[in-house]
Every structure is written in structure tokens, then in C-alpha cells.
Amino acid sequence: MNGELRIVDDVAAAFAREVVAAFLERPGEEFDIALSGGETARACYERLAAEGGHAIDWLAVNVFWGDERCVPPDDPDSNELLARQALLERVGAANAVYPMRCEESLDAYQLRLGEVGRLDVVHLGLGPDGHTASLFPGSAALDADDCLLVTFNEDPSGRNKHRRMTLTYAGIARARLALFTVAGEAKRAAMEAVYAGEDLPAGRVKAERVLWLVDRDAAPRALLQPH
Ligand code: 6PG
């Protein structure tokens, strides 16, 4: 795995603090963040809205997604719907919101990301199978050409449903900060495997800075100091 692993009591609170810090330290006028899907992300966004909302000038924020399921934006499985409910509808207007739309060509998102250049933050989760974004073990997107920042993908195991659009490793690598949030006992096996250097999709993520925020239930046992 790449980057720093920080064990925290409250992943959502630590996430909110890191996003606020990244916003305040942003080099440009605007702040470009790519959001994740999943229930850990939902908790992170609700906390960010509650605690970080005031520190961030959302009119300077451009919102992207790290991945999306190819479903309508009002589908319960939509990552866009998750982020709108947990964050965007709670903090007021952002400068721009760029949902991933599978029915549009990849070029539109690729061009949008190309225009941005660097993303300030890419938020990532960890699946129990070691996936992140929609980069699944054994899936085609793991070997996407480096010039592709975003691509379509599917989970060959069938465990994660829906056709997806996802940032590629090259797309994630444009992040100033790739910020992982991992919480709960159900993630410990995957976290242990990534930490041990097993070749899982999440372990391959590179960026200018990679930070893993992991709670004690998911943390590698070797890192847990006996109380
Ligand atoms: C997705 C997410 C995915 C998620 C992990 C963790 O679209 O499914 O982007 O990568 O972050 O599967 O999800 P949970 O937090 O729900 O375990």
C-alpha cells in the first residue's frame, strides 16, 4: 500500500477535518473534490456538512465523483443521490457539480477532468474485496491506459452490481490528496491484506499524498497498541 495509515477513533470526524484542512491549504482559488459512494462515505459527508460546512466556502468548490453506478440519478444506488442527500443539499450551492453520466461519452468527463488538471482531494472507500472506487479485483479498468482518467468498468465476480464509471489509477493519481476512509470490523481483512502488501486494487492507488483514515475495528492488528 502507499501513503500514511492513521488510526482514528472517529473516521467521519477525521475526514471532515482533513477536507477542511485541504480546502484552507488549497493552492488555487477553487477547490476540486471527487466524492465516493458507500455507507462510510455517507457518514463522512453528513459529518462534513455538519462540522465542516461553515469553514468551507462552497461557492469555491467544484464537485466531481470518483465513481458512479450506471443508474438514474434518482436511483437508490446512485452515488450522486447519496452525495446530494448527505452533503450537497445541506451546505448550499457549490460552484459547480459534475455528476458522472454513463449515457454520456467518457470523453465529456475526461475533458472536464483534463481542464481541472489536479484534483485537490479524491475521496476513496475500501470494499471488503479490496476494491476502491469501482476498481474491482480482476476487472479491466485496473489495466486502463495511463492516458485514460476515467473509464467504464464492471465487477467480474458479480459481487458489486451495476455497470460503473470510475476514475482510473491515472485519474486518481492527479489528486493532491487521495483520502481513504475505512471503518468497521467488516473491512479488517481487506485492510490487513492491503497493509501486508497483497496486490489488491486499493493498494495500488498513488497520488501526491495518500492518507488512510482507519478506525480501530478495521485497523491492522499489528498497528493496534495494547490498551
Ligand atoms: C461504490 C464506492 C465503493 C465504496 C466501497 C466502500 O460506488 O460502491 O465508491 O468504492 O467506497 O465499496 O463502501 P462502504 O463504505 O459502503 O463499505
PDB file of N, CA, C and O in Angstrom, residues 83-119:
ATOM      1  N   ALA A  83     -24.579  11.641  -2.402  1.00  0.00           N
ATOM      2  CA  ALA A  83     -23.839  12.873  -2.076  1.00  0.00           C
ATOM      3  C   ALA A  83     -24.768  14.080  -2.000  1.00  0.00           C
ATOM      4  O   ALA A  83     -24.575  14.983  -1.183  1.00  0.00           O
ATOM      5  N   ARG A  84     -25.803  14.094  -2.826  1.00  0.00           N
ATOM      6  CA  ARG A  84     -26.735  15.228  -2.769  1.00  0.00           C
ATOM      7  C   ARG A  84     -27.485  15.227  -1.427  1.00  0.00           C
ATOM      8  O   ARG A  84     -27.602  16.265  -0.763  1.00  0.00           O
ATOM      9  N   GLN A  85     -27.923  14.012  -1.012  1.00  0.00           N
ATOM     10  CA  GLN A  85     -28.686  13.923   0.241  1.00  0.00           C
ATOM     11  C   GLN A  85     -27.796  14.168   1.464  1.00  0.00           C
ATOM     12  O   GLN A  85     -28.191  14.866   2.396  1.00  0.00           O
ATOM     13  N   ALA A  86     -26.595  13.578   1.448  1.00  0.00           N
ATOM     14  CA  ALA A  86     -25.749  13.615   2.657  1.00  0.00           C
ATOM     15  C   ALA A  86     -24.937  14.900   2.755  1.00  0.00           C
ATOM     16  O   ALA A  86     -24.491  15.279   3.838  1.00  0.00           O
ATOM     17  N   LEU A  87     -24.732  15.588   1.633  1.00  0.00           N
ATOM     18  CA  LEU A  87     -23.838  16.750   1.679  1.00  0.00           C
ATOM     19  C   LEU A  87     -24.382  17.959   0.924  1.00  0.00           C
ATOM     20  O   LEU A  87     -24.664  18.997   1.505  1.00  0.00           O
ATOM     21  N   LEU A  88     -24.572  17.803  -0.374  1.00  0.00           N
ATOM     22  CA  LEU A  88     -24.784  18.986  -1.217  1.00  0.00           C
ATOM     23  C   LEU A  88     -26.062  19.738  -0.867  1.00  0.00           C
ATOM     24  O   LEU A  88     -26.105  20.964  -0.904  1.00  0.00           O
ATOM     25  N   GLU A  89     -27.102  19.018  -0.509  1.00  0.00           N
ATOM     26  CA  GLU A  89     -28.360  19.696  -0.148  1.00  0.00           C
ATOM     27  C   GLU A  89     -28.277  20.318   1.246  1.00  0.00           C
ATOM     28  O   GLU A  89     -29.148  21.100   1.636  1.00  0.00           O
ATOM     29  N   ARG A  90     -27.201  20.029   1.969  1.00  0.00           N
ATOM     30  CA  ARG A  90     -27.092  20.543   3.346  1.00  0.00           C
ATOM     31  C   ARG A  90     -26.170  21.754   3.432  1.00  0.00           C
ATOM     32  O   ARG A  90     -26.182  22.482   4.415  1.00  0.00           O
ATOM     33  N   VAL A  91     -25.315  21.926   2.393  1.00  0.00           N
ATOM     34  CA  VAL A  91     -24.321  23.004   2.514  1.00  0.00           C
ATOM     35  C   VAL A  91     -24.608  24.165   1.568  1.00  0.00           C
ATOM     36  O   VAL A  91     -23.866  25.126   1.508  1.00  0.00           O
ATOM     37  N   GLY A  92     -25.668  24.075   0.800  1.00  0.00           N
ATOM     38  CA  GLY A  92     -25.956  25.183  -0.110  1.00  0.00           C
ATOM     39  C   GLY A  92     -25.197  25.004  -1.416  1.00  0.00           C
ATOM     40  O   GLY A  92     -24.513  24.003  -1.626  1.00  0.00           O
ATOM     41  N   ALA A  93     -25.284  26.018  -2.234  1.00  0.00           N
ATOM     42  CA  ALA A  93     -24.799  25.868  -3.618  1.00  0.00           C
ATOM     43  C   ALA A  93     -23.283  25.746  -3.682  1.00  0.00           C
ATOM     44  O   ALA A  93     -22.560  26.515  -3.038  1.00  0.00           O
ATOM     45  N   ALA A  94     -22.836  24.777  -4.472  1.00  0.00           N
ATOM     46  CA  ALA A  94     -21.400  24.661  -4.784  1.00  0.00           C
ATOM     47  C   ALA A  94     -21.163  25.455  -6.065  1.00  0.00           C
ATOM     48  O   ALA A  94     -22.099  25.796  -6.788  1.00  0.00           O
ATOM     49  N   ASN A  95     -19.889  25.713  -6.371  1.00  0.00           N
ATOM     50  CA  ASN A  95     -19.606  26.451  -7.597  1.00  0.00           C
ATOM     51  C   ASN A  95     -20.047  25.666  -8.821  1.00  0.00           C
ATOM     52  O   ASN A  95     -20.683  26.195  -9.729  1.00  0.00           O
ATOM     53  N   ALA A  96     -19.716  24.357  -8.806  1.00  0.00           N
ATOM     54  CA  ALA A  96     -20.110  23.500  -9.933  1.00  0.00           C
ATOM     55  C   ALA A  96     -20.185  22.060  -9.443  1.00  0.00           C
ATOM     56  O   ALA A  96     -19.443  21.657  -8.547  1.00  0.00           O
ATOM     57  N   VAL A  97     -21.114  21.316 -10.028  1.00  0.00           N
ATOM     58  CA  VAL A  97     -21.282  19.898  -9.693  1.00  0.00           C
ATOM     59  C   VAL A  97     -21.251  19.117 -10.995  1.00  0.00           C
ATOM     60  O   VAL A  97     -21.999  19.440 -11.933  1.00  0.00           O
ATOM     61  N   TYR A  98     -20.363  18.137 -11.077  1.00  0.00           N
ATOM     62  CA  TYR A  98     -20.184  17.368 -12.309  1.00  0.00           C
ATOM     63  C   TYR A  98     -20.471  15.889 -12.056  1.00  0.00           C
ATOM     64  O   TYR A  98     -19.557  15.116 -11.770  1.00  0.00           O
ATOM     65  N   PRO A  99     -21.754  15.504 -12.131  1.00  0.00           N
ATOM     66  CA  PRO A  99     -22.057  14.080 -11.943  1.00  0.00           C
ATOM     67  C   PRO A  99     -21.490  13.240 -13.087  1.00  0.00           C
ATOM     68  O   PRO A  99     -21.333  13.743 -14.214  1.00  0.00           O
ATOM     69  N   MET A 100     -21.197  11.996 -12.818  1.00  0.00           N
ATOM     70  CA  MET A 100     -20.816  11.060 -13.882  1.00  0.00           C
ATOM     71  C   MET A 100     -22.096  10.545 -14.521  1.00  0.00           C
ATOM     72  O   MET A 100     -23.001  10.087 -13.833  1.00  0.00           O
ATOM     73  N   ARG A 101     -22.180  10.674 -15.834  1.00  0.00           N
ATOM     74  CA  ARG A 101     -23.376  10.215 -16.539  1.00  0.00           C
ATOM     75  C   ARG A 101     -22.964   9.134 -17.543  1.00  0.00           C
ATOM     76  O   ARG A 101     -22.340   9.434 -18.564  1.00  0.00           O
ATOM     77  N   CYS A 102     -23.296   7.895 -17.234  1.00  0.00           N
ATOM     78  CA  CYS A 102     -22.855   6.774 -18.098  1.00  0.00           C
ATOM     79  C   CYS A 102     -23.392   6.899 -19.511  1.00  0.00           C
ATOM     80  O   CYS A 102     -22.766   6.424 -20.458  1.00  0.00           O
ATOM     81  N   GLU A 103     -24.537   7.576 -19.656  1.00  0.00           N
ATOM     82  CA  GLU A 103     -25.107   7.665 -21.019  1.00  0.00           C
ATOM     83  C   GLU A 103     -24.340   8.665 -21.879  1.00  0.00           C
ATOM     84  O   GLU A 103     -24.450   8.689 -23.093  1.00  0.00           O
ATOM     85  N   GLU A 104     -23.563   9.537 -21.194  1.00  0.00           N
ATOM     86  CA  GLU A 104     -22.710  10.450 -21.972  1.00  0.00           C
ATOM     87  C   GLU A 104     -21.407   9.722 -22.293  1.00  0.00           C
ATOM     88  O   GLU A 104     -21.054   8.743 -21.666  1.00  0.00           O
ATOM     89  N   SER A 105     -20.683  10.268 -23.219  1.00  0.00           N
ATOM     90  CA  SER A 105     -19.412   9.590 -23.547  1.00  0.00           C
ATOM     91  C   SER A 105     -18.416   9.809 -22.406  1.00  0.00           C
ATOM     92  O   SER A 105     -18.538  10.752 -21.620  1.00  0.00           O
ATOM     93  N   LEU A 106     -17.430   8.921 -22.353  1.00  0.00           N
ATOM     94  CA  LEU A 106     -16.357   9.097 -21.361  1.00  0.00           C
ATOM     95  C   LEU A 106     -15.619  10.400 -21.635  1.00  0.00           C
ATOM     96  O   LEU A 106     -15.113  11.054 -20.728  1.00  0.00           O
ATOM     97  N   ASP A 107     -15.583  10.790 -22.938  1.00  0.00           N
ATOM     98  CA  ASP A 107     -14.787  11.970 -23.323  1.00  0.00           C
ATOM     99  C   ASP A 107     -15.211  13.205 -22.538  1.00  0.00           C
ATOM    100  O   ASP A 107     -14.380  14.020 -22.157  1.00  0.00           O
ATOM    101  N   ALA A 108     -16.525  13.328 -22.326  1.00  0.00           N
ATOM    102  CA  ALA A 108     -17.006  14.540 -21.636  1.00  0.00           C
ATOM    103  C   ALA A 108     -16.371  14.649 -20.257  1.00  0.00           C
ATOM    104  O   ALA A 108     -15.860  15.710 -19.873  1.00  0.00           O
ATOM    105  N   TYR A 109     -16.353  13.538 -19.509  1.00  0.00           N
ATOM    106  CA  TYR A 109     -15.756  13.570 -18.154  1.00  0.00           C
ATOM    107  C   TYR A 109     -14.237  13.674 -18.223  1.00  0.00           C
ATOM    108  O   TYR A 109     -13.616  14.400 -17.454  1.00  0.00           O
ATOM    109  N   GLN A 110     -13.686  12.959 -19.208  1.00  0.00           N
ATOM    110  CA  GLN A 110     -12.216  13.016 -19.379  1.00  0.00           C
ATOM    111  C   GLN A 110     -11.797  14.458 -19.643  1.00  0.00           C
ATOM    112  O   GLN A 110     -10.844  14.963 -19.046  1.00  0.00           O
ATOM    113  N   LEU A 111     -12.532  15.151 -20.506  1.00  0.00           N
ATOM    114  CA  LEU A 111     -12.181  16.540 -20.838  1.00  0.00           C
ATOM    115  C   LEU A 111     -12.332  17.435 -19.616  1.00  0.00           C
ATOM    116  O   LEU A 111     -11.480  18.260 -19.318  1.00  0.00           O
ATOM    117  N   ARG A 112     -13.417  17.216 -18.875  1.00  0.00           N
ATOM    118  CA  ARG A 112     -13.667  18.019 -17.675  1.00  0.00           C
ATOM    119  C   ARG A 112     -12.511  17.852 -16.682  1.00  0.00           C
ATOM    120  O   ARG A 112     -11.999  18.808 -16.117  1.00  0.00           O
ATOM    121  N   LEU A 113     -12.119  16.606 -16.500  1.00  0.00           N
ATOM    122  CA  LEU A 113     -11.010  16.354 -15.565  1.00  0.00           C
ATOM    123  C   LEU A 113      -9.705  16.924 -16.119  1.00  0.00           C
ATOM    124  O   LEU A 113      -8.890  17.476 -15.385  1.00  0.00           O
ATOM    125  N   GLY A 114      -9.556  16.839 -17.428  1.00  0.00           N
ATOM    126  CA  GLY A 114      -8.343  17.391 -18.042  1.00  0.00           C
ATOM    127  C   GLY A 114      -8.255  18.890 -17.831  1.00  0.00           C
ATOM    128  O   GLY A 114      -7.187  19.432 -17.556  1.00  0.00           O
ATOM    129  N   GLU A 115      -9.401  19.563 -17.904  1.00  0.00           N
ATOM    130  CA  GLU A 115      -9.425  21.021 -17.709  1.00  0.00           C
ATOM    131  C   GLU A 115      -9.006  21.392 -16.282  1.00  0.00           C
ATOM    132  O   GLU A 115      -8.335  22.376 -16.047  1.00  0.00           O
ATOM    133  N   VAL A 116      -9.406  20.532 -15.331  1.00  0.00           N
ATOM    134  CA  VAL A 116      -9.101  20.831 -13.926  1.00  0.00           C
ATOM    135  C   VAL A 116      -7.615  20.683 -13.663  1.00  0.00           C
ATOM    136  O   VAL A 116      -7.000  21.420 -12.913  1.00  0.00           O
ATOM    137  N   GLY A 117      -7.006  19.709 -14.342  1.00  0.00           N
ATOM    138  CA  GLY A 117      -5.587  19.432 -14.036  1.00  0.00           C
ATOM    139  C   GLY A 117      -5.540  18.598 -12.771  1.00  0.00           C
ATOM    140  O   GLY A 117      -5.894  17.423 -12.785  1.00  0.00           O
ATOM    141  N   ARG A 118      -5.173  19.221 -11.646  1.00  0.00           N
ATOM    142  CA  ARG A 118      -5.059  18.447 -10.393  1.00  0.00           C
ATOM    143  C   ARG A 118      -6.384  18.507  -9.631  1.00  0.00           C
ATOM    144  O   ARG A 118      -7.051  19.548  -9.649  1.00  0.00           O
ATOM    145  N   LEU A 119      -6.748  17.454  -8.989  1.00  0.00           N
ATOM    146  CA  LEU A 119      -7.879  17.460  -8.056  1.00  0.00           C
ATOM    147  C   LEU A 119      -7.293  17.666  -6.655  1.00  0.00           C
ATOM    148  O   LEU A 119      -6.278  17.059  -6.316  1.00  0.00           O
TER     149      LEU A 119
END
